[in-house]
Coordinates of C-alpha atoms in Angstrom, one line a residue:
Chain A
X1 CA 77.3 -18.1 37.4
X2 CA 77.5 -17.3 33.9
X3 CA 81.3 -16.3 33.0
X4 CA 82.8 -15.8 29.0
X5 CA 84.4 -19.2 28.1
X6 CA 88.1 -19.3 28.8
X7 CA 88.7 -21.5 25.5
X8 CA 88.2 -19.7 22.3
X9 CA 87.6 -21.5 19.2
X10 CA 91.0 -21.9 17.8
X11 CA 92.2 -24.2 20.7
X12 CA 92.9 -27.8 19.4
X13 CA 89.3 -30.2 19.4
X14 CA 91.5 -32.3 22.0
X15 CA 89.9 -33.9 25.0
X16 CA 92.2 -31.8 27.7
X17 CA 90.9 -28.3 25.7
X18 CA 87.0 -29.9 25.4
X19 CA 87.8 -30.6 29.0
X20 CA 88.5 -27.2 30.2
X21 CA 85.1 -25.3 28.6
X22 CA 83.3 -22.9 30.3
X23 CA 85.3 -24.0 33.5
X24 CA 86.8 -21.7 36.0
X25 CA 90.2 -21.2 35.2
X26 CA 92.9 -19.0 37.1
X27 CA 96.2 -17.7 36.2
X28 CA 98.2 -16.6 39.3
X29 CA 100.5 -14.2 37.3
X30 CA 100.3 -10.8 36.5
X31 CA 102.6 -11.2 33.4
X32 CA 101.3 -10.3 30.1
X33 CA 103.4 -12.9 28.4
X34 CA 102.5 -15.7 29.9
X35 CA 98.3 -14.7 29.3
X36 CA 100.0 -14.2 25.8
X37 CA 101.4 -17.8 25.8
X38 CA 97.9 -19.4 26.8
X39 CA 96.1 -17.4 24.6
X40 CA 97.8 -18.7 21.5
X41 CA 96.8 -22.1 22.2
X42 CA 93.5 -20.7 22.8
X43 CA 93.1 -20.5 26.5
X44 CA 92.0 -16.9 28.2
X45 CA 92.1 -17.3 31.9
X46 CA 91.2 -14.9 34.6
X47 CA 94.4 -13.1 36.2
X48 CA 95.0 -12.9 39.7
X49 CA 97.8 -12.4 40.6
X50 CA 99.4 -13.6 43.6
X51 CA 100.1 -11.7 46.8
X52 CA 103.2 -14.3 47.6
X53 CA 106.6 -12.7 48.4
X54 CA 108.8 -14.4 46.2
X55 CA 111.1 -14.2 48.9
X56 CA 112.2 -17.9 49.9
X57 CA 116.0 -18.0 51.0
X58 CA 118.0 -19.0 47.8
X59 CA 120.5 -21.1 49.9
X60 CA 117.7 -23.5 50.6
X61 CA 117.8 -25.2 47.3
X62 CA 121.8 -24.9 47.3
X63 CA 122.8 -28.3 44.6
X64 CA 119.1 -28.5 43.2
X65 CA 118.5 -24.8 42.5
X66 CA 115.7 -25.7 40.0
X67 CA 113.4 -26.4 42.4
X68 CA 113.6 -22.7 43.7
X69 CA 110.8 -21.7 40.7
X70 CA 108.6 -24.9 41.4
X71 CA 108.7 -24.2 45.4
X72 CA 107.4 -20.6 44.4
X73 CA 105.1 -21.5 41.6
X74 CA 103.5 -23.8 44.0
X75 CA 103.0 -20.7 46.7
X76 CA 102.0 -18.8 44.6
X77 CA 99.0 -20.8 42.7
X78 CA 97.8 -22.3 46.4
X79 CA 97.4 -18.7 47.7
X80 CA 95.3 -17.9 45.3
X81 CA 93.7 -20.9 44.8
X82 CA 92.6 -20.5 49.1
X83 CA 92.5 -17.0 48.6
X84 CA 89.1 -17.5 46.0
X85 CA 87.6 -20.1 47.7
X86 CA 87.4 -18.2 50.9
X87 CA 86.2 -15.3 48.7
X88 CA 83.3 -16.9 47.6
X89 CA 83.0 -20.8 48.4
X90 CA 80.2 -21.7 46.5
X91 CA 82.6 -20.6 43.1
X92 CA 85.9 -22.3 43.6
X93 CA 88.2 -22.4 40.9
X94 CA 88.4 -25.2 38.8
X95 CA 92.1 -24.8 38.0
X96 CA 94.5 -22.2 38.8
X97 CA 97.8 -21.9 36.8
X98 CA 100.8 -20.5 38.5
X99 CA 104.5 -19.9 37.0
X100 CA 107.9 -18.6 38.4
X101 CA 110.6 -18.1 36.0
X102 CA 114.5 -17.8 37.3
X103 CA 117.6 -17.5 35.7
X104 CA 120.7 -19.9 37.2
X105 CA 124.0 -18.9 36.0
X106 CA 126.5 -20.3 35.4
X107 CA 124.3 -24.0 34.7
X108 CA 123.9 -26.0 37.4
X109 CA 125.3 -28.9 35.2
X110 CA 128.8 -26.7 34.1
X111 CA 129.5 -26.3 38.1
X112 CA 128.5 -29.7 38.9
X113 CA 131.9 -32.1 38.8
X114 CA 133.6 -32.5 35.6
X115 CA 131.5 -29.6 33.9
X116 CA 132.9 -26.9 31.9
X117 CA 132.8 -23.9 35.0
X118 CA 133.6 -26.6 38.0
X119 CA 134.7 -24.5 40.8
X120 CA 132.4 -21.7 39.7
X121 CA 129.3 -21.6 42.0
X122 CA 125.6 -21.7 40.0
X123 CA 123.4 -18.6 41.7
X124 CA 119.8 -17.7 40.8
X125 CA 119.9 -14.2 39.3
X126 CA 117.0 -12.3 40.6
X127 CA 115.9 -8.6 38.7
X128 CA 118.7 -6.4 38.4
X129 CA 119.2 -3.6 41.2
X130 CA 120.0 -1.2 38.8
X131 CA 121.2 -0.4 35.3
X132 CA 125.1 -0.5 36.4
X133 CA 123.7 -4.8 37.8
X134 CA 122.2 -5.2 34.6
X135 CA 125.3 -4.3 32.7
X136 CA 127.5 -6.4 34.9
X137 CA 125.7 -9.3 34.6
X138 CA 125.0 -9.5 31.1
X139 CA 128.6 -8.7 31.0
X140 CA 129.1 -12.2 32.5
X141 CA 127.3 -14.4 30.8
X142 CA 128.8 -12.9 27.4
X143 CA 129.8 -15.5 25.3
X144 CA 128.2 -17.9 27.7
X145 CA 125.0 -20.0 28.4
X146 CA 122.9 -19.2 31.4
X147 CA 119.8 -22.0 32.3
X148 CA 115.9 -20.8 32.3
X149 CA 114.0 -21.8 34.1
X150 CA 110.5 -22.0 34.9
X151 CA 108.3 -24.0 37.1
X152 CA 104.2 -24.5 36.8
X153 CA 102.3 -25.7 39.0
X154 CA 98.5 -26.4 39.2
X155 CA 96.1 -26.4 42.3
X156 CA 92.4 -27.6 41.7
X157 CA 89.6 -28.8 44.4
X158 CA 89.4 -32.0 45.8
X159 CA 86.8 -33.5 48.4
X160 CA 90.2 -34.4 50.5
X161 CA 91.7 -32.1 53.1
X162 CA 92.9 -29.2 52.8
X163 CA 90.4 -29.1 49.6
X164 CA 92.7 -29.4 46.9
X165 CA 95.4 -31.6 44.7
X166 CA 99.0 -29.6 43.8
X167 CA 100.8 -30.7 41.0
X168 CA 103.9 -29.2 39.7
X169 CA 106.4 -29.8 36.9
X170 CA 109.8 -27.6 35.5
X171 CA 111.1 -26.9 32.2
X172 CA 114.9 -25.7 31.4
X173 CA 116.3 -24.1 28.1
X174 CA 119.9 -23.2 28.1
X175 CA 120.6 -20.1 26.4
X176 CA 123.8 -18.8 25.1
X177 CA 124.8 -15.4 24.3
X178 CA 126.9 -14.3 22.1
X179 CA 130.3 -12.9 22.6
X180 CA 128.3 -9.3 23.5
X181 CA 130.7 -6.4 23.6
X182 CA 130.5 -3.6 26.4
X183 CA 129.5 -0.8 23.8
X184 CA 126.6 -3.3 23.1
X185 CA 125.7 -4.5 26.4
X186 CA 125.6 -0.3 27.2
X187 CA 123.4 0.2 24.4
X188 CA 120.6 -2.9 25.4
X189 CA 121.1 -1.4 28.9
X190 CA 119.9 2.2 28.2
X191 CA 117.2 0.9 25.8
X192 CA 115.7 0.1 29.6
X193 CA 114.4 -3.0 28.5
X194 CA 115.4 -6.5 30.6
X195 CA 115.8 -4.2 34.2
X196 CA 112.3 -5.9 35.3
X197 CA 113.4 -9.5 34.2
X198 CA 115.4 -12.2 36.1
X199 CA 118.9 -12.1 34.1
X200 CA 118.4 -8.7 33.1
X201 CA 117.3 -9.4 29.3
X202 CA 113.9 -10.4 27.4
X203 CA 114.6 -12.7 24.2
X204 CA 111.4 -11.9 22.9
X205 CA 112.4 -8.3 22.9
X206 CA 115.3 -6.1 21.8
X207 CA 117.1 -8.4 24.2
X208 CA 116.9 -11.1 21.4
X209 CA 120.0 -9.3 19.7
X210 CA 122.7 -10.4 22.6
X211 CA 121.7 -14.2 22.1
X212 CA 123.3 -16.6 19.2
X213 CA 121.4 -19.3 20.2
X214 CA 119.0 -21.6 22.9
X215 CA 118.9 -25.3 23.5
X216 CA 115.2 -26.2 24.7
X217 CA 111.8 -24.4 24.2
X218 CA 111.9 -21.3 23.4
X219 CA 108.0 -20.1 25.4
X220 CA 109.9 -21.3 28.6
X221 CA 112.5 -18.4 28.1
X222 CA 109.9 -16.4 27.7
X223 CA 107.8 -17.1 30.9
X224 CA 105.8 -20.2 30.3
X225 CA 106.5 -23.9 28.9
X226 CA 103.5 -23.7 26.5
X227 CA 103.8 -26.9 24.8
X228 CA 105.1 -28.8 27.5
X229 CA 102.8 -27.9 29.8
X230 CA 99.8 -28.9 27.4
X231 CA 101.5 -32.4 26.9
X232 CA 101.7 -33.1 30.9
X233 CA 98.1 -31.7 31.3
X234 CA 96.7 -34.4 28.5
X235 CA 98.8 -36.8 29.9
X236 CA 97.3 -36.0 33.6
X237 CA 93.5 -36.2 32.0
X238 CA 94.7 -39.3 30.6
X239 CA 95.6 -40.4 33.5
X240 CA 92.1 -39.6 35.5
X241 CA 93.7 -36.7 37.7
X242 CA 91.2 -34.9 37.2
X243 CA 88.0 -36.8 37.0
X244 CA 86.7 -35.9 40.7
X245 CA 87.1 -32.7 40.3
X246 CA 86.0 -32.1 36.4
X247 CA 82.7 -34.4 37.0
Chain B
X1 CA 112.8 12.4 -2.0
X2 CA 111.4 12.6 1.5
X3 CA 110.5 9.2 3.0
X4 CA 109.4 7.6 6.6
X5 CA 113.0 7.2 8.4
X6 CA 113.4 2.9 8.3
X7 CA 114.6 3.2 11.6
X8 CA 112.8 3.8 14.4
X9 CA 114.0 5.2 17.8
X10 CA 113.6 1.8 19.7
X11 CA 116.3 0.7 17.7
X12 CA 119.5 0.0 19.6
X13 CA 121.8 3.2 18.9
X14 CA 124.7 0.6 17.3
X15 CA 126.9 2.1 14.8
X16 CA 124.8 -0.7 12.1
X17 CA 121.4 1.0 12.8
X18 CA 122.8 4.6 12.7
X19 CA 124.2 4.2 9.4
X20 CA 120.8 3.0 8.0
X21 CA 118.9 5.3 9.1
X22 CA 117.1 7.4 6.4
X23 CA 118.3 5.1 3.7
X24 CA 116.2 3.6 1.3
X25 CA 115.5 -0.4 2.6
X26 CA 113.5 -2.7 1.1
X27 CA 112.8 -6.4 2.6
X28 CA 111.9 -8.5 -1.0
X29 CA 109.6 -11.0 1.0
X30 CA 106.0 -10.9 1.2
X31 CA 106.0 -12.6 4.8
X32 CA 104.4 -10.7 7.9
X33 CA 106.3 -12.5 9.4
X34 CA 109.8 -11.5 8.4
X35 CA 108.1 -7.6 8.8
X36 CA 107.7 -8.2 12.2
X37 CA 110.8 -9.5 13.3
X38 CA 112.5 -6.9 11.9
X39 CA 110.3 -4.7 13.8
X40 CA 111.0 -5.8 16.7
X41 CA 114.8 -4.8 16.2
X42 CA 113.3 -1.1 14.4
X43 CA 113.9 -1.3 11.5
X44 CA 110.9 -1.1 9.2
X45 CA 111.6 -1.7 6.0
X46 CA 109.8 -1.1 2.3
X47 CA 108.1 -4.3 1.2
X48 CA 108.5 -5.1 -2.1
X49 CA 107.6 -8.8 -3.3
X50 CA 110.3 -10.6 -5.2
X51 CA 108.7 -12.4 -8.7
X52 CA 111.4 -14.7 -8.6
X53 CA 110.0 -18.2 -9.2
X54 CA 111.1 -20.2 -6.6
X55 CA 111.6 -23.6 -9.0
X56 CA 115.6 -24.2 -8.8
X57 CA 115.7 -28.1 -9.0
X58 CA 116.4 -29.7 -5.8
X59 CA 118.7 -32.0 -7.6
X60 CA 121.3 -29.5 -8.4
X61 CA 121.5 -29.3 -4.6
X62 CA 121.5 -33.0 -3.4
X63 CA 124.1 -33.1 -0.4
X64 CA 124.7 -29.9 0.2
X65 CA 120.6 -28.6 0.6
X66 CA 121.7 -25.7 2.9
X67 CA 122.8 -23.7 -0.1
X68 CA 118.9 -24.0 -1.7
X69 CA 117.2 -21.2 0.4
X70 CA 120.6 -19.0 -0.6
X71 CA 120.3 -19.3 -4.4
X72 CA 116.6 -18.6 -3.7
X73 CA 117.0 -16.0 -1.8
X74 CA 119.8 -14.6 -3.9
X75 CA 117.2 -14.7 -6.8
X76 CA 114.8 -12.7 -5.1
X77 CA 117.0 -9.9 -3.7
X78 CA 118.4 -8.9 -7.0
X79 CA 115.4 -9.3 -8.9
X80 CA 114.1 -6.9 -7.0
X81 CA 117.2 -4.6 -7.1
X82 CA 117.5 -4.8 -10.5
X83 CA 113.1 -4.0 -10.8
X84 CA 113.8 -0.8 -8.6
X85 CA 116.6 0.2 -10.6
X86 CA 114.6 -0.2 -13.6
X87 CA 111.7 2.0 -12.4
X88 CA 113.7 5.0 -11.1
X89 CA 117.3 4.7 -11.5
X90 CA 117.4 8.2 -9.6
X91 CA 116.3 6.7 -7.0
X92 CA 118.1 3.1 -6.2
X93 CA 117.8 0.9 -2.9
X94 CA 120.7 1.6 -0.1
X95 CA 120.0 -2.2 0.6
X96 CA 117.2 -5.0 -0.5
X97 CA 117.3 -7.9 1.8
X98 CA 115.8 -11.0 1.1
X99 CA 114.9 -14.4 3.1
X100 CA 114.0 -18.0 1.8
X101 CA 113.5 -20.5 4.6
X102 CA 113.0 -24.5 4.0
X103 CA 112.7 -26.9 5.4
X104 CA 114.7 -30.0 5.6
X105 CA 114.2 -33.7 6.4
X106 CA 115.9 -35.9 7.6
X107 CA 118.4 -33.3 8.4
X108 CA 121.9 -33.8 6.6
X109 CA 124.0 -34.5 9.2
X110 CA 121.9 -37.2 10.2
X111 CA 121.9 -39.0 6.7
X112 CA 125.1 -38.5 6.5
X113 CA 127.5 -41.8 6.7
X114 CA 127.8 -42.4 10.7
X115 CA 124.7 -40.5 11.2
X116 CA 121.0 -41.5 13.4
X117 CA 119.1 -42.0 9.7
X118 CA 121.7 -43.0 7.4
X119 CA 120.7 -44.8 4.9
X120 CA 117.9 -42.5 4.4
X121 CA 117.6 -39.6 2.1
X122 CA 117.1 -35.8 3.2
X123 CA 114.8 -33.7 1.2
X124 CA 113.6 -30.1 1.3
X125 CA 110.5 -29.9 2.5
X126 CA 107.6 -27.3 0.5
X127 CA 104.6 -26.5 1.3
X128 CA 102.2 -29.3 1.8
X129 CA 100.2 -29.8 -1.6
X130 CA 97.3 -30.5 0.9
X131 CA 95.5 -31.6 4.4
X132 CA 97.0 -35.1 3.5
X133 CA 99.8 -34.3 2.8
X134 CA 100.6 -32.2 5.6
X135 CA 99.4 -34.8 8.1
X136 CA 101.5 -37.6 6.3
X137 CA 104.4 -35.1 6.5
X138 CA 104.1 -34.2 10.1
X139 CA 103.1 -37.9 11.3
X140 CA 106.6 -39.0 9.2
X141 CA 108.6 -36.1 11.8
X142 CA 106.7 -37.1 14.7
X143 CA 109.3 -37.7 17.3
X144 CA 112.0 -36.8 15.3
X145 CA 114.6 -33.7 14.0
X146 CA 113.9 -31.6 11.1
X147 CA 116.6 -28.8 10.3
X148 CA 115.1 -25.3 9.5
X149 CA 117.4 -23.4 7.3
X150 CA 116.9 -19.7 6.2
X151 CA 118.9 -18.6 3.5
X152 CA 119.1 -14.5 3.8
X153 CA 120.8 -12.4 0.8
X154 CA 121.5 -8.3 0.9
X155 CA 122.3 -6.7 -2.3
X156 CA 123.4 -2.9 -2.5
X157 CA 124.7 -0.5 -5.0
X158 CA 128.1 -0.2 -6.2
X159 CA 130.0 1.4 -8.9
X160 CA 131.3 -1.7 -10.2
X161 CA 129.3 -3.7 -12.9
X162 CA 126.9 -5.0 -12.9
X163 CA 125.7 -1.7 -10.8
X164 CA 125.5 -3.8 -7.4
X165 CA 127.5 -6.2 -4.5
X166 CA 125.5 -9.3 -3.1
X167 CA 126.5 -11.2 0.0
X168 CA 124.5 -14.1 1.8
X169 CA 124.5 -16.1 5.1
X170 CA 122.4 -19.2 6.2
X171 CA 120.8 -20.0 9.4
X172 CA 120.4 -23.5 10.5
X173 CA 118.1 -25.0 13.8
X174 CA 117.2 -28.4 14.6
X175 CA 113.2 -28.6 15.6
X176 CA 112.4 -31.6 17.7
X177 CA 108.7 -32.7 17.6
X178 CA 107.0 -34.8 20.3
X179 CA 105.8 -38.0 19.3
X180 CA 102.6 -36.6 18.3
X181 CA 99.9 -39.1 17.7
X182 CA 97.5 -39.0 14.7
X183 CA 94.8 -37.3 16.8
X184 CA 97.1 -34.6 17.8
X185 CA 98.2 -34.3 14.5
X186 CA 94.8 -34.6 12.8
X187 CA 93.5 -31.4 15.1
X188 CA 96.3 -29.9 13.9
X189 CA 95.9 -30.1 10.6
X190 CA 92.1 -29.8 10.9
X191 CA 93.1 -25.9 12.2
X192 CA 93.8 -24.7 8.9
X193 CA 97.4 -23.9 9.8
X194 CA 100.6 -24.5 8.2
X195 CA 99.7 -25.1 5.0
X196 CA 101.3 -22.5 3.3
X197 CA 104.1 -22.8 5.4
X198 CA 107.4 -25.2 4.4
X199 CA 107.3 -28.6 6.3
X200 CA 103.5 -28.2 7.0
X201 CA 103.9 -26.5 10.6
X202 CA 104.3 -22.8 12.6
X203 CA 106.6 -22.7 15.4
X204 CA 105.0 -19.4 16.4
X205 CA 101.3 -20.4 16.3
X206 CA 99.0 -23.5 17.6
X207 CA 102.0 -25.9 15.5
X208 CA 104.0 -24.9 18.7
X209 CA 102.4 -27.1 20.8
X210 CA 103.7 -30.1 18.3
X211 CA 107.0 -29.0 18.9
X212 CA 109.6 -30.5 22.4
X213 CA 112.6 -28.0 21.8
X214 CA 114.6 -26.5 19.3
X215 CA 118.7 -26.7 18.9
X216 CA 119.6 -22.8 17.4
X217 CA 117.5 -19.6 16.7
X218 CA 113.9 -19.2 17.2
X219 CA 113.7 -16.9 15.3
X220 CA 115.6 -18.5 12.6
X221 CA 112.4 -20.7 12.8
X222 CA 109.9 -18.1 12.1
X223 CA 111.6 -17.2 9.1
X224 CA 114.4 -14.7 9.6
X225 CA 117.3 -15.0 11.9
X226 CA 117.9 -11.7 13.7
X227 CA 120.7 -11.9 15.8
X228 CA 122.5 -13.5 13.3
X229 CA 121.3 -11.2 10.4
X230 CA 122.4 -8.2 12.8
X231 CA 125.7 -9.5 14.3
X232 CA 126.9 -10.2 10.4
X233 CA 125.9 -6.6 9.4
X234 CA 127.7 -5.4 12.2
X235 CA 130.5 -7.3 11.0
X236 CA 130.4 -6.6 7.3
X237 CA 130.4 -2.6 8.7
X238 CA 132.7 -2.9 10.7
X239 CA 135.1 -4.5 7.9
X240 CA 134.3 -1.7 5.3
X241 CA 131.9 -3.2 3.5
X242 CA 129.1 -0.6 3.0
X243 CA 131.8 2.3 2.4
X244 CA 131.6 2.9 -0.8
X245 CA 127.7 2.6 -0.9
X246 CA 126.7 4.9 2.0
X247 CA 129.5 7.6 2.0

C-alpha cells in the first residue's frame, strides 16, 4: 500500500513523531478542529468518522461525570478501529485517535461537598435544542465557570483477542465567563455560532468574547488536548506500549 | 474619503462595533498575529507600524514590570497618531491601537516576599539573542510559571491639547510548561520557532506542545487580549468616553 505520510516535516524530530511515519493513522472525528489541532503539531490523519450514537444514558456516570467523554471516545475509536479491519484485513490501522468533548456545568468539584454551588446538581450540557436553549444556558453560566472536557482514547492491533489494546485518558479546563449581559448573550446567539457545540459557545470563535478567562489548556476547550495528548503518547512509547504493534 | 468599512458583518451587532464602523482604525503593530485576532472579532483594522524604539530601561521598572509593555505600547500608539496627523491632518485616526506583550520571569508575585521563588529576581524576558539562548531560556522555565503580560494603549482625537486622549489596560496570564527535557527542548528550538518571539516560545504553534496549561487569556498569550480589549471599550462607551470624538 502506498499512502501520503501522515507526519509532515514540521512535526518535532522526537521518537513518538519518527515513530508514527508513513504508518496508518485514523482520526474517528469528523471535526475540523481537532484535524486542525493534529495538524499543527504536524500530524494529518485520515478521517473517519464514527457511526456511534453518542447516546449513552447521562445518569450512568452520575458523581464521576467525566468519564461520560472517555466512555464515548472509547466507542467511538473501537468502531472504527473494527469497522476498517473488517473492511480490509490485510490494512489494519496502526492507530486510530478518537475524542468526545462535553461541557459539565456547574463543576463537578463546586457541587461536590463544601464547594462553592453545593446543593446545585453538575449536568453534562449536550448541543443546544434551539436558539431560545442556547440563550438560557449561556445565561447560566454568566459570570460563572463551566468544566471542558474532553476524553481521547486510542485503539491499535494487538496479536491478543479481540485484536487490539484501548487506552484512554481525559483532560479538564475550567472556563469562566464573564458577567455576560442578555443584550450580549442575544447578540452571540443570532450570530448562529456555538448552536452545534456542547455548552452552546466556541472560544476559538466569536464565542471567545463572553469568556474573561480559563484555567487549563486551552486546545482541550477547543476539541482536543493537543499537548497533553503528545506527552502521554511519548510516555506510552517510552514505556514499550507499543512495540508489538509498531515492529 | 471613501475607505473599506473596518468592520465587517460577522461582527457582533454591540453598540462598541456599531459605533466603529466606517471610522478610520489603525492597529500600530506589525504582528499577524494581533491582525488576526482582531479578525476574528471583525474588525479589520489599517496596519500601520509604530517606529517607536522599544529600549525603555528595564530598571526604571524593577518591581512593578507590568507597567513595561504599557509605556511601550503607549509609545507606539501615539507615535503613530501623531505620524498620521502629520501626513494629512484632514484626515486623522478615529482610534490607533497599539499592543506590546513581554514576557516575564519569575513572575512577580512569585518573587515577591512570601512567594514560591523569593529570593529570586523577575525579569522581562526579549527575544532570544539566539538558538542558545532560547534553549537556556526555555530549559531555565521548564516546569515552571512565566507571566505573559500585554500592555494595549488606544489613542483618539480630541479638542484638547495636545490634539488627542490616551488610555491603557494590561493583561496578565500565568503559562505553565511541562518539565520539558533538553531533547524536547532542543527539537524545539531546532524548529526555527520562537525566536523572534519574547520568552523564546509560541503558544499558538509547535511551542504549544511545551506548554501544561495556562491561568488567564489565551489569547492574551498570542499577543492581544480580546475579551478584555472589547469588554473595556464597551465600558469606556458606555461611560462617555468616545463622545466627543465620534459625534
Amino acid at each position: 500500500m502506498s499512502r501520503p505520510n501522515p507526519v509532515d516535516a514540521t512535526a518535532l524530530p522526537l521518537p513518538i513523531f519518527q515513530k508514527l511515519a508513513n504508518r496508518r493513522i485514523i482520526l474517528a472525528s469528523a471535526s475540523p478542529r481537532r484535524k486542525d489541532i493534529l495538524a499543527t503539531m504536524g500530524l494529518h490523519p485520515e478521517v473517519v468518522p464514527s457511526t456511534f450514537a453518542e447516546d449513552l444514558p447521562h445518569s450512568r456516570f452520575a458523581g464521576n461525570l467525566a468519564d461520560y467523554p472517555i466512555s464515548t471516545g472509547a466507542e467511538k475509536a473501537m468502531e472504527v478501529y473494527e469497522r476498517l479491519v473488517k473492511e480490509n484485513e490485510r490494512d489494519p490501522p496502526d492507530l486510530v485517535i478518537s475524542a468526545d468533548t462535553v461541557v459539565i456545568f456547574p463543576p463537578e468539584k463546586d457541587t461536590a461537598e463544601g464547594g462553592s454551588a453545593h446543593g446545585e446538581v453538575s449536568e453534562v450540557l449536550e448541543k443546544p435544542i434551539n436558539k431560545d436553549d442556547q440563550a438560557k444556558v449561556l445565561g447560566l453560566m454568566a459570570g460563572r465557570n463551566c468544566e471542558v472536557i474532553t476524553g481521547v482514547t486510542i485503539v491499535y492491533p494487538s496479536i491478543e483477542a479481540p485484536g487490539f489494546k484501548v487506552h484512554s485518558i481525559s483532560c479538564s479546563t475550567l472556563v469562566q465567563f464573564y458577567d455576560n449581559s442578555n443584550e450580549v448573550i442575544q447578540a452571540y446567539v443570532d450570530s448562529g455560532e456555538g448552536l452545534d457545540r456542547a455548552g452552546g459557545f466556541a472560544i476559538q470563535g466569536l464565542g471567545g468574547i463572553l469568556i474573561e478567562r480559563i484555567d487549563g489548556n486551552y486546545d482541550n476547550c477547543v476539541g482536543f488536548p493537543s499537548a497533553p495528548f503528545w506527552r502521554w503518547m511519548a510516555e506510552l512509547d517510552e514505556d514499550g506500549v507499543f512495540d508489538e504493534a509498531w515492529q
